[in-house]
PDB file of C-alpha atoms in Angstrom:
ATOM      1  CA  UNK C   1     -32.124   8.276  51.172  1.00 56.00           C
ATOM      2  CA  UNK C   2     -29.335   6.384  52.945  1.00 64.00           C
ATOM      3  CA  UNK C   3     -31.356   3.190  52.759  1.00 68.00           C
ATOM      4  CA  UNK C   4     -31.707   3.624  48.999  1.00 84.00           C
ATOM      5  CA  UNK C   5     -27.911   3.860  48.646  1.00 84.00           C
ATOM      6  CA  UNK C   6     -27.417   0.776  50.810  1.00 87.00           C
ATOM      7  CA  UNK C   7     -29.997  -1.086  48.745  1.00 87.00           C
ATOM      8  CA  UNK C   8     -28.260  -0.073  45.510  1.00 88.00           C
ATOM      9  CA  UNK C   9     -24.922  -1.234  46.922  1.00 88.00           C
ATOM     10  CA  UNK C  10     -26.431  -4.577  47.909  1.00 89.00           C
ATOM     11  CA  UNK C  11     -27.945  -5.059  44.456  1.00 89.00           C
ATOM     12  CA  UNK C  12     -24.656  -4.151  42.814  1.00 86.00           C
ATOM     13  CA  UNK C  13     -22.732  -6.589  45.033  1.00 86.00           C
ATOM     14  CA  UNK C  14     -25.270  -9.327  44.300  1.00 87.00           C
ATOM     15  CA  UNK C  15     -24.884  -8.833  40.540  1.00 87.00           C
ATOM     16  CA  UNK C  16     -21.101  -8.911  40.912  1.00 83.00           C
ATOM     17  CA  UNK C  17     -21.277 -12.141  42.936  1.00 83.00           C
ATOM     18  CA  UNK C  18     -23.571 -13.749  40.362  1.00 85.00           C
ATOM     19  CA  UNK C  19     -21.198 -12.812  37.547  1.00 83.00           C
ATOM     20  CA  UNK C  20     -18.312 -14.438  39.413  1.00 89.00           C
ATOM     21  CA  UNK C  21     -20.357 -17.533  40.268  1.00 91.00           C
ATOM     22  CA  UNK C  22     -20.951 -18.187  36.546  1.00 92.00           C
ATOM     23  CA  UNK C  23     -17.690 -16.744  35.206  1.00 95.00           C
ATOM     24  CA  UNK C  24     -16.426 -20.033  33.758  1.00 96.00           C
ATOM     25  CA  UNK C  25     -19.714 -21.889  33.167  1.00 96.00           C
ATOM     26  CA  UNK C  26     -19.251 -24.519  30.483  1.00 95.00           C
ATOM     27  CA  UNK C  27     -15.480 -23.939  30.210  1.00 97.00           C
ATOM     28  CA  UNK C  28     -12.842 -26.638  30.566  1.00 97.00           C
ATOM     29  CA  UNK C  29      -9.384 -25.918  31.957  1.00 97.00           C
ATOM     30  CA  UNK C  30      -6.358 -28.178  31.847  1.00 97.00           C
ATOM     31  CA  UNK C  31      -3.621 -27.354  34.352  1.00 97.00           C
ATOM     32  CA  UNK C  32      -0.021 -27.985  33.361  1.00 95.00           C
ATOM     33  CA  UNK C  33       2.153 -29.808  35.890  1.00 91.00           C
ATOM     34  CA  UNK C  34       4.058 -26.729  37.145  1.00 93.00           C
ATOM     35  CA  UNK C  35       1.077 -24.573  38.156  1.00 95.00           C
ATOM     36  CA  UNK C  36      -0.414 -24.457  41.693  1.00 95.00           C
ATOM     37  CA  UNK C  37      -3.289 -26.883  41.154  1.00 95.00           C
ATOM     38  CA  UNK C  38      -5.279 -26.554  44.388  1.00 95.00           C
ATOM     39  CA  UNK C  39      -5.931 -22.780  44.375  1.00 96.00           C
ATOM     40  CA  UNK C  40      -6.558 -22.724  40.618  1.00 97.00           C
ATOM     41  CA  UNK C  41      -8.919 -25.706  40.772  1.00 97.00           C
ATOM     42  CA  UNK C  42     -10.814 -24.091  43.662  1.00 97.00           C
ATOM     43  CA  UNK C  43     -11.333 -20.861  41.711  1.00 96.00           C
ATOM     44  CA  UNK C  44     -12.289 -22.621  38.470  1.00 97.00           C
ATOM     45  CA  UNK C  45     -14.822 -24.900  40.153  1.00 97.00           C
ATOM     46  CA  UNK C  46     -16.277 -22.097  42.300  1.00 95.00           C
ATOM     47  CA  UNK C  47     -16.833 -20.100  39.107  1.00 96.00           C
ATOM     48  CA  UNK C  48     -18.627 -22.928  37.296  1.00 96.00           C
ATOM     49  CA  UNK C  49     -15.750 -24.375  35.273  1.00 97.00           C
ATOM     50  CA  UNK C  50     -14.418 -27.900  34.920  1.00 97.00           C
ATOM     51  CA  UNK C  51     -10.759 -28.648  35.607  1.00 97.00           C
ATOM     52  CA  UNK C  52      -8.331 -31.518  35.104  1.00 97.00           C
ATOM     53  CA  UNK C  53      -4.613 -32.214  35.175  1.00 95.00           C
ATOM     54  CA  UNK C  54      -2.306 -35.103  34.460  1.00 91.00           C
ATOM     55  CA  UNK C  55      -2.601 -37.731  37.189  1.00 89.00           C
ATOM     56  CA  UNK C  56      -6.024 -36.593  38.436  1.00 90.00           C
ATOM     57  CA  UNK C  57      -7.858 -39.896  38.888  1.00 90.00           C
ATOM     58  CA  UNK C  58     -11.307 -38.305  38.587  1.00 90.00           C
ATOM     59  CA  UNK C  59     -10.479 -36.309  35.427  1.00 92.00           C
ATOM     60  CA  UNK C  60     -13.164 -36.442  32.760  1.00 92.00           C
ATOM     61  CA  UNK C  61     -10.859 -35.098  30.020  1.00 94.00           C
ATOM     62  CA  UNK C  62      -7.179 -34.881  29.077  1.00 93.00           C
ATOM     63  CA  UNK C  63      -4.917 -32.133  27.739  1.00 92.00           C
ATOM     64  CA  UNK C  64      -5.471 -33.462  24.217  1.00 92.00           C
ATOM     65  CA  UNK C  65      -9.253 -33.248  24.471  1.00 93.00           C
ATOM     66  CA  UNK C  66     -10.593 -30.879  21.807  1.00 93.00           C
ATOM     67  CA  UNK C  67     -13.199 -29.578  24.268  1.00 94.00           C
ATOM     68  CA  UNK C  68     -10.551 -27.933  26.494  1.00 96.00           C
ATOM     69  CA  UNK C  69     -10.969 -24.154  26.320  1.00 96.00           C
ATOM     70  CA  UNK C  70      -7.963 -23.052  28.384  1.00 96.00           C
ATOM     71  CA  UNK C  71      -4.610 -24.684  29.063  1.00 96.00           C
ATOM     72  CA  UNK C  72      -2.940 -23.026  32.038  1.00 96.00           C
ATOM     73  CA  UNK C  73       0.853 -22.990  31.885  1.00 95.00           C
ATOM     74  CA  UNK C  74       3.473 -21.151  33.895  1.00 90.00           C
ATOM     75  CA  UNK C  75       6.399 -21.398  31.532  1.00 77.00           C
ATOM     76  CA  UNK C  76       6.903 -21.342  27.784  1.00 64.00           C
ATOM     77  CA  UNK C  77       6.186 -24.592  26.036  1.00 59.00           C
ATOM     78  CA  UNK C  78       8.771 -26.339  23.916  1.00 56.00           C
ATOM     79  CA  UNK C  79       7.017 -28.778  21.672  1.00 51.00           C
ATOM     80  CA  UNK C  80       4.517 -29.578  24.420  1.00 50.00           C
ATOM     81  CA  UNK C  81       1.491 -28.305  22.536  1.00 50.00           C
ATOM     82  CA  UNK C  82      -0.701 -31.022  21.114  1.00 48.00           C
ATOM     83  CA  UNK C  83      -2.082 -31.175  17.613  1.00 48.00           C
ATOM     84  CA  UNK C  84      -5.168 -29.196  18.684  1.00 50.00           C
ATOM     85  CA  UNK C  85      -3.156 -26.404  20.335  1.00 54.00           C
ATOM     86  CA  UNK C  86      -4.763 -23.684  18.241  1.00 63.00           C
ATOM     87  CA  UNK C  87      -8.268 -24.640  19.371  1.00 75.00           C
ATOM     88  CA  UNK C  88      -7.650 -23.512  22.956  1.00 90.00           C
ATOM     89  CA  UNK C  89      -6.192 -20.556  24.792  1.00 93.00           C
ATOM     90  CA  UNK C  90      -2.816 -20.931  26.492  1.00 94.00           C
ATOM     91  CA  UNK C  91      -2.815 -18.697  29.571  1.00 95.00           C
ATOM     92  CA  UNK C  92      -0.776 -18.193  32.723  1.00 95.00           C
ATOM     93  CA  UNK C  93      -2.240 -18.519  36.242  1.00 96.00           C
ATOM     94  CA  UNK C  94      -2.295 -14.724  36.619  1.00 96.00           C
ATOM     95  CA  UNK C  95      -4.897 -14.522  33.840  1.00 96.00           C
ATOM     96  CA  UNK C  96      -7.261 -16.577  36.006  1.00 96.00           C
ATOM     97  CA  UNK C  97      -6.779 -14.326  39.050  1.00 95.00           C
ATOM     98  CA  UNK C  98      -7.123 -11.167  36.957  1.00 96.00           C
ATOM     99  CA  UNK C  99     -10.323 -12.490  35.348  1.00 96.00           C
ATOM    100  CA  UNK C 100     -11.730 -13.306  38.782  1.00 94.00           C
ATOM    101  CA  UNK C 101     -10.956  -9.788  40.039  1.00 92.00           C
ATOM    102  CA  UNK C 102     -12.523  -8.242  36.927  1.00 92.00           C
ATOM    103  CA  UNK C 103     -15.567 -10.573  37.168  1.00 92.00           C
ATOM    104  CA  UNK C 104     -15.193 -11.404  33.474  1.00 93.00           C
ATOM    105  CA  UNK C 105     -12.974 -13.543  31.300  1.00 93.00           C
ATOM    106  CA  UNK C 106     -10.273 -11.138  30.165  1.00 95.00           C
ATOM    107  CA  UNK C 107      -8.832 -11.175  26.649  1.00 94.00           C
ATOM    108  CA  UNK C 108      -6.110 -13.783  26.203  1.00 89.00           C
ATOM    109  CA  UNK C 109      -3.941 -11.766  23.844  1.00 79.00           C
TER     110      UNK C 109
END
């Protein structure tokens, strides 16, 4: 009986890990200049997402790219939003950490 519980726990943990591994599959994140880039980029990439920021020489997209799903900012914007601002979600770094802990992309509003 104890082995069955351990097995169930292992299966549950495996499912949780798989959900996290693919949490941001196919999603693009642009990091604003004031956010902590290294830890956020590590999380995004480990969860299947693509990330860029201004000055990143290997970036495959920019903040203005219409394919960006999330723009991570840490302060209110003042005229910084591009013409396609409504096509992406503007979130703070905490949203990323909370989504990771929940093993799902949390609502943005």
